[in-house]
């Protein structure tokens, strides 16, 4: 790669991460590579990249740090932008993480999994008055500066357990394992099923987002996206809970690489799973002879059951479940909003916790809800 191409790539990377408001996340990621005093003065991604360049950690002859950074942040859509400048740019999913310690990788996983309400609770434990962190990255960055988050995480994890934050604890305790630690294998894109140019893909994305906004259920979309919180680094419960537009929620799929111009099956599957076949018209406006009869390869049996649960839950039962689980609901609460809250609390996890939840429903004679969680509907057959 020549120097000009390298500078263009740096510019694309900086613009992308700036547009996605990722500077503090990148400061957390590169905290082991740049001196604290210098890092604190950086206000733009391009300056951060230049700091790495000045230390010979990133250059036209060695992009390994960039490959690892994209993999750990999970912003795989950035690859397509870079490939427009340099076609030899590899699929970073297949590259081992070698430039970041296990501790740093765990902190990245922690930041992506902890939700904003949990950030507030951690803030209240460690700060008086509270700092009111705007997100998990600001919290991690500050707590590292205070030496509360450090290489030996034992004490911090104990405090998270006392706060009853199981997902945060799991993110820090679960070992990092090999090349697939940052991205699960099933995030790797499937064999291309269609081929759209950039303009057609953008039109398709806008049409589907607008349709879902006008006719769909944004809380149902949130529950759908929760499927990918353990498989795609850019999709976190924190983001799902905070984002308030269908365009930006579906944008999480695009940023993760799960939805792209060569594979739109995830949109079709979501449509079929939620019974929103009106989206087919939006897809058909752009895609020639689209295939709407696809198997479920992106959504697990567990996720399909949760969607069925939301579709079957009536108002009285929703109120009862909310009271039993300490979640404030009313007659206007959406069942899928309640399901998302139950997921955040770990009540709807697969396995023993789900079995206990089903037993609770059985004891309350919620037969329709029990059937939704026990019986899985077949693969779609859509005309």
Short mmCIF file of C-alpha atoms in Angstrom, two decimals:
data_model
loop_
_atom_site.label_atom_id
_atom_site.label_comp_id
_atom_site.label_asym_id
_atom_site.label_seq_id
_atom_site.Cartn_x
_atom_site.Cartn_y
_atom_site.Cartn_z
CA UNK A 1 0.00 0.00 0.00
CA UNK A 2 1.32 3.43 -0.84
CA UNK A 3 1.28 6.34 1.59
CA UNK A 4 -1.57 8.19 -0.13
CA UNK A 5 -3.84 5.12 0.01
CA UNK A 6 -2.97 4.71 3.68
CA UNK A 7 -3.91 8.32 4.40
CA UNK A 8 -7.22 7.86 2.56
CA UNK A 9 -7.98 4.79 4.66
CA UNK A 10 -7.17 6.72 7.85
CA UNK A 11 -9.61 9.42 6.72
CA UNK A 12 -12.38 6.88 5.99
CA UNK A 13 -11.85 5.22 9.38
CA UNK A 14 -11.84 8.54 11.23
CA UNK A 15 -14.99 9.79 9.46
CA UNK A 16 -16.82 6.53 10.09
CA UNK A 17 -16.04 6.35 13.80
CA UNK A 18 -16.75 10.08 14.26
CA UNK A 19 -20.13 9.70 12.54
CA UNK A 20 -20.95 6.84 14.90
CA UNK A 21 -19.78 8.79 18.00
CA UNK A 22 -17.14 6.19 18.88
CA UNK A 23 -14.24 8.33 20.08
CA UNK A 24 -14.55 7.47 23.78
CA UNK A 25 -14.99 3.79 22.92
CA UNK A 26 -11.76 3.99 20.90
CA UNK A 27 -10.02 5.70 23.82
CA UNK A 28 -10.99 2.73 25.99
CA UNK A 29 -9.76 0.33 23.30
CA UNK A 30 -6.38 2.00 22.79
CA UNK A 31 -5.67 2.86 26.42
CA UNK A 32 -2.78 0.39 26.51
CA UNK A 33 -1.22 1.89 23.37
CA UNK A 34 -1.28 5.66 23.99
CA UNK A 35 -0.02 7.48 27.08
CA UNK A 36 -2.85 8.72 29.37
CA UNK A 37 -1.80 12.37 29.18
CA UNK A 38 -1.78 12.33 25.39
CA UNK A 39 -4.97 10.29 25.15
CA UNK A 40 -6.88 12.74 27.35
CA UNK A 41 -6.14 15.61 24.94
CA UNK A 42 -7.38 13.80 21.80
CA UNK A 43 -10.70 15.21 20.57
CA UNK A 44 -10.99 13.61 17.13
CA UNK A 45 -10.52 10.08 15.77
CA UNK A 46 -8.01 11.19 13.14
CA UNK A 47 -5.74 12.52 15.91
CA UNK A 48 -5.99 9.19 17.71
CA UNK A 49 -4.98 7.35 14.54
CA UNK A 50 -2.13 9.79 14.02
CA UNK A 51 -0.92 9.13 17.56
CA UNK A 52 -0.75 5.42 16.75
CA UNK A 53 1.06 6.24 13.49
CA UNK A 54 3.62 8.38 15.30
CA UNK A 55 4.45 5.43 17.55
CA UNK A 56 4.79 3.13 14.50
CA UNK A 57 1.88 1.03 15.78
CA UNK A 58 -0.08 1.68 12.60
CA UNK A 59 1.39 2.22 9.13
CA UNK A 60 0.96 1.51 5.44
CA UNK A 61 3.07 -1.61 6.00
CA UNK A 62 1.24 -2.83 9.11
CA UNK A 63 -2.53 -2.53 9.47
CA UNK A 64 -2.90 -5.33 12.04
CA UNK A 65 -3.95 -2.89 14.78
CA UNK A 66 -6.71 -1.54 12.53
CA UNK A 67 -7.91 -5.06 11.65
CA UNK A 68 -8.14 -5.94 15.34
CA UNK A 69 -9.84 -2.64 16.21
CA UNK A 70 -12.61 -3.13 13.64
CA UNK A 71 -13.11 -6.70 14.85
CA UNK A 72 -13.34 -5.74 18.52
CA UNK A 73 -15.62 -2.74 17.94
CA UNK A 74 -17.75 -4.81 15.57
CA UNK A 75 -18.15 -2.07 12.95
CA UNK A 76 -17.82 -4.40 9.97
CA UNK A 77 -19.65 -2.05 7.60
CA UNK A 78 -16.44 -0.01 7.72
CA UNK A 79 -14.76 -2.78 5.69
CA UNK A 80 -16.88 -2.01 2.63
CA UNK A 81 -15.94 1.66 2.76
CA UNK A 82 -12.25 0.82 3.00
CA UNK A 83 -12.46 -1.74 0.17
CA UNK A 84 -13.67 1.02 -2.15
CA UNK A 85 -10.21 2.54 -1.71
CA UNK A 86 -8.14 -0.61 -1.25
CA UNK A 87 -9.68 -3.81 -2.64
CA UNK A 88 -7.15 -6.03 -0.84
CA UNK A 89 -8.55 -5.16 2.60
CA UNK A 90 -9.29 -8.53 4.28
CA UNK A 91 -12.34 -9.80 6.15
CA UNK A 92 -11.21 -8.95 9.67
CA UNK A 93 -13.55 -11.55 11.19
CA UNK A 94 -11.06 -14.20 10.09
CA UNK A 95 -8.04 -12.47 11.65
CA UNK A 96 -6.93 -13.37 15.18
CA UNK A 97 -6.86 -10.65 17.81
CA UNK A 98 -3.16 -10.28 18.64
CA UNK A 99 -2.76 -6.57 19.40
CA UNK A 100 -4.99 -6.35 22.47
CA UNK A 101 -4.72 -8.13 25.81
CA UNK A 102 -7.42 -10.42 27.16
CA UNK A 103 -8.18 -7.79 29.80
CA UNK A 104 -8.74 -5.11 27.12
CA UNK A 105 -10.94 -7.45 25.09
CA UNK A 106 -13.05 -8.17 28.17
CA UNK A 107 -13.50 -4.47 28.79
CA UNK A 108 -14.72 -4.05 25.22
CA UNK A 109 -17.21 -6.86 25.72
CA UNK A 110 -18.27 -5.31 29.04
CA UNK A 111 -18.85 -1.90 27.45
CA UNK A 112 -20.95 -3.44 24.71
CA UNK A 113 -23.13 -5.50 27.04
CA UNK A 114 -23.86 -3.18 29.99
CA UNK A 115 -27.07 -1.17 29.54
CA UNK A 116 -27.64 2.47 30.47
CA UNK A 117 -29.67 1.73 33.60
CA UNK A 118 -26.80 -0.45 34.84
CA UNK A 119 -24.35 2.36 34.06
CA UNK A 120 -26.44 4.58 36.33
CA UNK A 121 -26.31 2.05 39.17
CA UNK A 122 -22.53 1.64 38.88
CA UNK A 123 -22.20 5.44 38.75
CA UNK A 124 -24.21 5.74 41.98
CA UNK A 125 -22.02 3.17 43.72
CA UNK A 126 -18.69 4.81 42.91
CA UNK A 127 -19.44 8.54 42.59
CA UNK A 128 -20.91 11.09 45.00
CA UNK A 129 -22.33 13.14 43.46
CA UNK A 130 -22.96 10.97 40.40
CA UNK A 131 -21.16 11.69 37.13
CA UNK A 132 -24.22 10.95 34.97
CA UNK A 133 -22.16 9.12 32.35
CA UNK A 134 -23.70 9.41 28.91
CA UNK A 135 -22.76 5.82 28.06
CA UNK A 136 -20.78 2.78 29.21
CA UNK A 137 -17.58 3.94 27.47
CA UNK A 138 -17.44 7.21 29.36
CA UNK A 139 -17.93 5.22 32.58
CA UNK A 140 -15.18 2.69 31.82
CA UNK A 141 -12.78 5.44 30.75
CA UNK A 142 -13.35 7.35 34.01
CA UNK A 143 -13.26 4.31 36.31
CA UNK A 144 -9.99 3.20 34.71
CA UNK A 145 -8.54 6.64 35.44
CA UNK A 146 -9.64 6.22 39.07
CA UNK A 147 -8.03 2.74 39.15
CA UNK A 148 -11.38 1.15 40.05
CA UNK A 149 -11.30 -0.83 36.82
CA UNK A 150 -7.84 -2.38 36.55
CA UNK A 151 -6.04 -5.56 35.51
CA UNK A 152 -7.16 -7.40 38.67
CA UNK A 153 -10.93 -7.24 38.27
CA UNK A 154 -11.79 -9.28 41.38
CA UNK A 155 -13.08 -6.45 43.57
CA UNK A 156 -14.98 -4.72 40.74
CA UNK A 157 -16.70 -7.98 39.78
CA UNK A 158 -17.72 -8.55 43.41
CA UNK A 159 -19.39 -5.12 43.40
CA UNK A 160 -21.20 -5.90 40.13
CA UNK A 161 -22.52 -9.12 41.70
CA UNK A 162 -23.72 -7.15 44.71
CA UNK A 163 -25.56 -4.83 42.30
CA UNK A 164 -27.13 -7.94 40.69
CA UNK A 165 -25.77 -7.26 37.19
CA UNK A 166 -25.30 -10.80 35.78
CA UNK A 167 -24.65 -9.79 32.15
CA UNK A 168 -21.96 -7.34 33.20
CA UNK A 169 -20.35 -9.99 35.40
CA UNK A 170 -20.43 -12.55 32.59
CA UNK A 171 -18.79 -10.12 30.18
CA UNK A 172 -15.81 -9.75 32.53
CA UNK A 173 -15.56 -13.32 33.80
CA UNK A 174 -16.06 -15.33 30.63
CA UNK A 175 -12.67 -16.28 29.08
CA UNK A 176 -11.55 -14.97 25.71
CA UNK A 177 -11.17 -17.96 23.42
CA UNK A 178 -9.06 -17.88 20.28
CA UNK A 179 -9.82 -16.30 16.93
CA UNK A 180 -13.59 -16.39 17.42
CA UNK A 181 -13.55 -14.56 20.75
CA UNK A 182 -14.63 -11.22 19.33
CA UNK A 183 -17.21 -12.49 16.83
CA UNK A 184 -19.16 -15.72 16.90
CA UNK A 185 -18.84 -17.85 13.72
CA UNK A 186 -22.47 -17.43 12.73
CA UNK A 187 -21.99 -13.67 12.29
CA UNK A 188 -19.90 -14.34 9.18
CA UNK A 189 -22.11 -13.39 6.22
CA UNK A 190 -23.85 -16.19 4.34
CA UNK A 191 -23.33 -16.94 0.66
CA UNK A 192 -24.67 -13.94 -1.28
CA UNK A 193 -28.36 -14.29 -2.10
CA UNK A 194 -28.82 -11.07 -4.03
CA UNK A 195 -26.68 -8.28 -5.41
CA UNK A 196 -27.70 -4.63 -5.14
CA UNK A 197 -25.74 -1.54 -5.97
CA UNK A 198 -25.24 1.07 -3.25
CA UNK A 199 -28.16 3.27 -4.32
CA UNK A 200 -30.61 0.36 -4.55
CA UNK A 201 -29.54 -0.97 -1.16
CA UNK A 202 -29.98 2.46 0.44
CA UNK A 203 -33.42 2.77 -1.14
CA UNK A 204 -34.40 -0.70 0.10
CA UNK A 205 -33.15 0.09 3.60
CA UNK A 206 -35.12 3.35 3.70
CA UNK A 207 -38.32 1.75 2.35
CA UNK A 208 -38.24 -1.07 4.92
CA UNK A 209 -37.40 1.31 7.77
CA UNK A 210 -40.27 3.63 6.83
CA UNK A 211 -42.71 0.73 6.54
CA UNK A 212 -41.72 -0.68 9.92
CA UNK A 213 -42.03 2.80 11.44
CA UNK A 214 -45.53 3.35 10.04
CA UNK A 215 -47.00 -0.14 10.39
CA UNK A 216 -44.79 -2.26 12.62
CA UNK A 217 -43.93 -2.38 16.31
CA UNK A 218 -40.65 -0.81 17.39
CA UNK A 219 -40.61 -2.82 20.63
CA UNK A 220 -40.96 -6.04 18.63
CA UNK A 221 -37.99 -4.92 16.55
CA UNK A 222 -36.01 -4.36 19.75
CA UNK A 223 -36.80 -7.90 20.93
CA UNK A 224 -35.73 -9.24 17.53
CA UNK A 225 -32.39 -7.43 17.67
CA UNK A 226 -31.68 -8.80 21.14
CA UNK A 227 -30.91 -12.06 19.31
CA UNK A 228 -27.58 -10.60 18.23
CA UNK A 229 -26.26 -9.06 21.45
CA UNK A 230 -23.94 -12.03 22.00
CA UNK A 231 -22.97 -12.37 18.34
CA UNK A 232 -22.42 -8.87 16.97
CA UNK A 233 -20.36 -6.34 18.89
CA UNK A 234 -22.21 -3.29 17.55
CA UNK A 235 -25.57 -4.61 18.77
CA UNK A 236 -25.91 -4.16 22.52
CA UNK A 237 -28.86 -4.05 24.90
CA UNK A 238 -27.79 -0.54 25.81
CA UNK A 239 -28.15 0.66 22.19
CA UNK A 240 -31.35 -1.31 21.59
CA UNK A 241 -32.95 0.27 24.65
CA UNK A 242 -31.84 3.83 23.80
CA UNK A 243 -32.45 4.02 20.03
CA UNK A 244 -35.90 5.35 19.21
CA UNK A 245 -36.16 5.08 15.41
CA UNK A 246 -36.60 2.02 13.21
CA UNK A 247 -34.03 3.43 10.78
CA UNK A 248 -31.31 3.53 13.44
CA UNK A 249 -32.32 0.17 14.93
CA UNK A 250 -32.09 -1.55 11.55
CA UNK A 251 -28.86 0.38 11.08
CA UNK A 252 -27.37 -1.80 13.83
CA UNK A 253 -27.79 -4.80 11.52
CA UNK A 254 -26.02 -2.96 8.72
CA UNK A 255 -23.16 -1.76 10.93
CA UNK A 256 -22.60 -5.33 12.17
CA UNK A 257 -22.42 -6.70 8.62
CA UNK A 258 -25.47 -8.94 9.17
CA UNK A 259 -27.41 -6.92 6.59
CA UNK A 260 -25.68 -5.86 3.40
CA UNK A 261 -26.24 -5.43 -0.31
CA UNK A 262 -25.41 -9.08 -1.04
CA UNK A 263 -27.57 -10.61 1.72
CA UNK A 264 -30.95 -9.21 2.76
CA UNK A 265 -32.40 -12.49 4.04
CA UNK A 266 -32.43 -11.19 7.60
CA UNK A 267 -35.06 -8.61 6.58
CA UNK A 268 -37.21 -11.33 5.01
CA UNK A 269 -36.84 -13.58 8.06
CA UNK A 270 -37.79 -10.72 10.40
CA UNK A 271 -40.83 -9.97 8.26
CA UNK A 272 -41.99 -13.58 8.23
CA UNK A 273 -41.32 -14.10 11.93
CA UNK A 274 -43.30 -11.03 12.95
CA UNK A 275 -46.15 -11.59 10.50
CA UNK A 276 -45.55 -8.25 8.77
CA UNK A 277 -45.79 -9.38 5.18
CA UNK A 278 -46.57 -5.83 4.10
CA UNK A 279 -42.82 -5.27 4.21
CA UNK A 280 -42.60 -7.57 1.18
CA UNK A 281 -44.00 -4.77 -0.96
CA UNK A 282 -41.23 -2.44 0.20
CA UNK A 283 -38.62 -5.08 -0.64
CA UNK A 284 -40.15 -5.86 -4.02
CA UNK A 285 -39.84 -2.20 -5.06
CA UNK A 286 -36.07 -2.61 -5.24
CA UNK A 287 -35.21 -6.33 -5.47
CA UNK A 288 -36.02 -8.20 -8.68
CA UNK A 289 -37.85 -11.49 -8.04
CA UNK A 290 -37.19 -11.50 -4.29
CA UNK A 291 -37.37 -14.83 -2.46
CA UNK A 292 -39.74 -14.53 0.49
CA UNK A 293 -39.77 -18.25 1.31
CA UNK A 294 -36.50 -18.55 3.24
CA UNK A 295 -35.63 -20.74 6.25
CA UNK A 296 -34.78 -19.17 9.58
CA UNK A 297 -30.98 -19.05 9.68
CA UNK A 298 -30.57 -15.78 11.58
CA UNK A 299 -33.09 -16.24 14.38
CA UNK A 300 -32.90 -19.00 16.97
CA UNK A 301 -35.77 -21.17 18.14
CA UNK A 302 -35.62 -19.29 21.45
CA UNK A 303 -36.08 -15.92 19.69
CA UNK A 304 -38.99 -17.23 17.65
CA UNK A 305 -40.70 -18.37 20.86
CA UNK A 306 -40.25 -14.95 22.45
CA UNK A 307 -41.89 -13.29 19.44
CA UNK A 308 -44.77 -15.76 19.71
CA UNK A 309 -45.05 -14.95 23.42
CA UNK A 310 -45.43 -11.24 22.69
CA UNK A 311 -48.06 -11.95 20.07
CA UNK A 312 -50.09 -14.12 22.48
CA UNK A 313 -49.81 -12.11 25.72
CA UNK A 314 -53.03 -10.34 26.73
CA UNK A 315 -53.28 -7.22 28.86
CA UNK A 316 -54.38 -8.90 32.11
CA UNK A 317 -51.58 -11.46 31.96
CA UNK A 318 -49.07 -8.78 31.05
CA UNK A 319 -50.05 -6.81 34.16
CA UNK A 320 -49.76 -9.93 36.31
CA UNK A 321 -46.32 -10.86 34.94
CA UNK A 322 -45.10 -7.30 35.49
CA UNK A 323 -46.23 -7.31 39.14
CA UNK A 324 -44.69 -10.74 39.78
CA UNK A 325 -41.35 -9.68 38.33
CA UNK A 326 -41.18 -6.17 39.75
CA UNK A 327 -41.64 -4.34 36.44
CA UNK A 328 -44.07 -1.43 36.40
CA UNK A 329 -46.60 -1.84 33.59
CA UNK A 330 -50.05 -0.47 32.82
CA UNK A 331 -52.88 -1.06 30.37
CA UNK A 332 -51.00 0.80 27.62
CA UNK A 333 -47.72 -1.12 28.02
CA UNK A 334 -46.63 -3.04 24.93
CA UNK A 335 -46.03 -6.78 25.57
CA UNK A 336 -42.74 -6.64 23.64
CA UNK A 337 -41.53 -3.80 25.86
CA UNK A 338 -42.18 -6.09 28.83
CA UNK A 339 -40.35 -8.99 27.14
CA UNK A 340 -37.30 -6.77 26.55
CA UNK A 341 -37.28 -5.77 30.22
CA UNK A 342 -37.55 -9.45 31.25
CA UNK A 343 -34.60 -10.23 28.98
CA UNK A 344 -32.54 -7.42 30.47
CA UNK A 345 -33.21 -8.85 33.95
CA UNK A 346 -32.13 -12.31 32.75
CA UNK A 347 -35.55 -13.85 33.43
CA UNK A 348 -36.03 -15.08 29.85
CA UNK A 349 -32.59 -16.64 29.44
CA UNK A 350 -32.56 -20.07 27.84
CA UNK A 351 -32.36 -23.07 30.16
CA UNK A 352 -33.24 -23.24 33.83
CA UNK A 353 -34.49 -19.64 34.12
CA UNK A 354 -36.86 -20.06 31.19
CA UNK A 355 -38.15 -23.34 32.67
CA UNK A 356 -38.91 -21.52 35.95
CA UNK A 357 -40.68 -18.73 34.06
CA UNK A 358 -42.84 -21.23 32.18
CA UNK A 359 -43.70 -22.97 35.48
CA UNK A 360 -44.79 -19.59 36.84
CA UNK A 361 -47.06 -19.03 33.84
CA UNK A 362 -48.52 -22.52 34.18
CA UNK A 363 -49.29 -21.86 37.85
CA UNK A 364 -51.20 -18.72 36.81
CA UNK A 365 -53.14 -20.62 34.09
CA UNK A 366 -51.65 -18.54 31.27
CA UNK A 367 -52.14 -21.33 28.77
CA UNK A 368 -51.70 -19.31 25.56
CA UNK A 369 -48.41 -17.84 26.78
CA UNK A 370 -47.17 -21.26 27.92
CA UNK A 371 -47.97 -22.77 24.53
CA UNK A 372 -46.08 -19.96 22.77
CA UNK A 373 -42.94 -20.78 24.78
CA UNK A 374 -43.24 -24.56 24.49
CA UNK A 375 -44.41 -24.99 20.91
CA UNK A 376 -42.32 -23.81 17.97
CA UNK A 377 -44.08 -22.96 14.73
CA UNK A 378 -42.73 -24.38 11.47
CA UNK A 379 -40.60 -22.75 8.80
CA UNK A 380 -42.33 -20.02 6.78
CA UNK A 381 -44.28 -20.82 3.66
CA UNK A 382 -45.00 -17.44 2.16
CA UNK A 383 -46.64 -16.92 -1.18
#
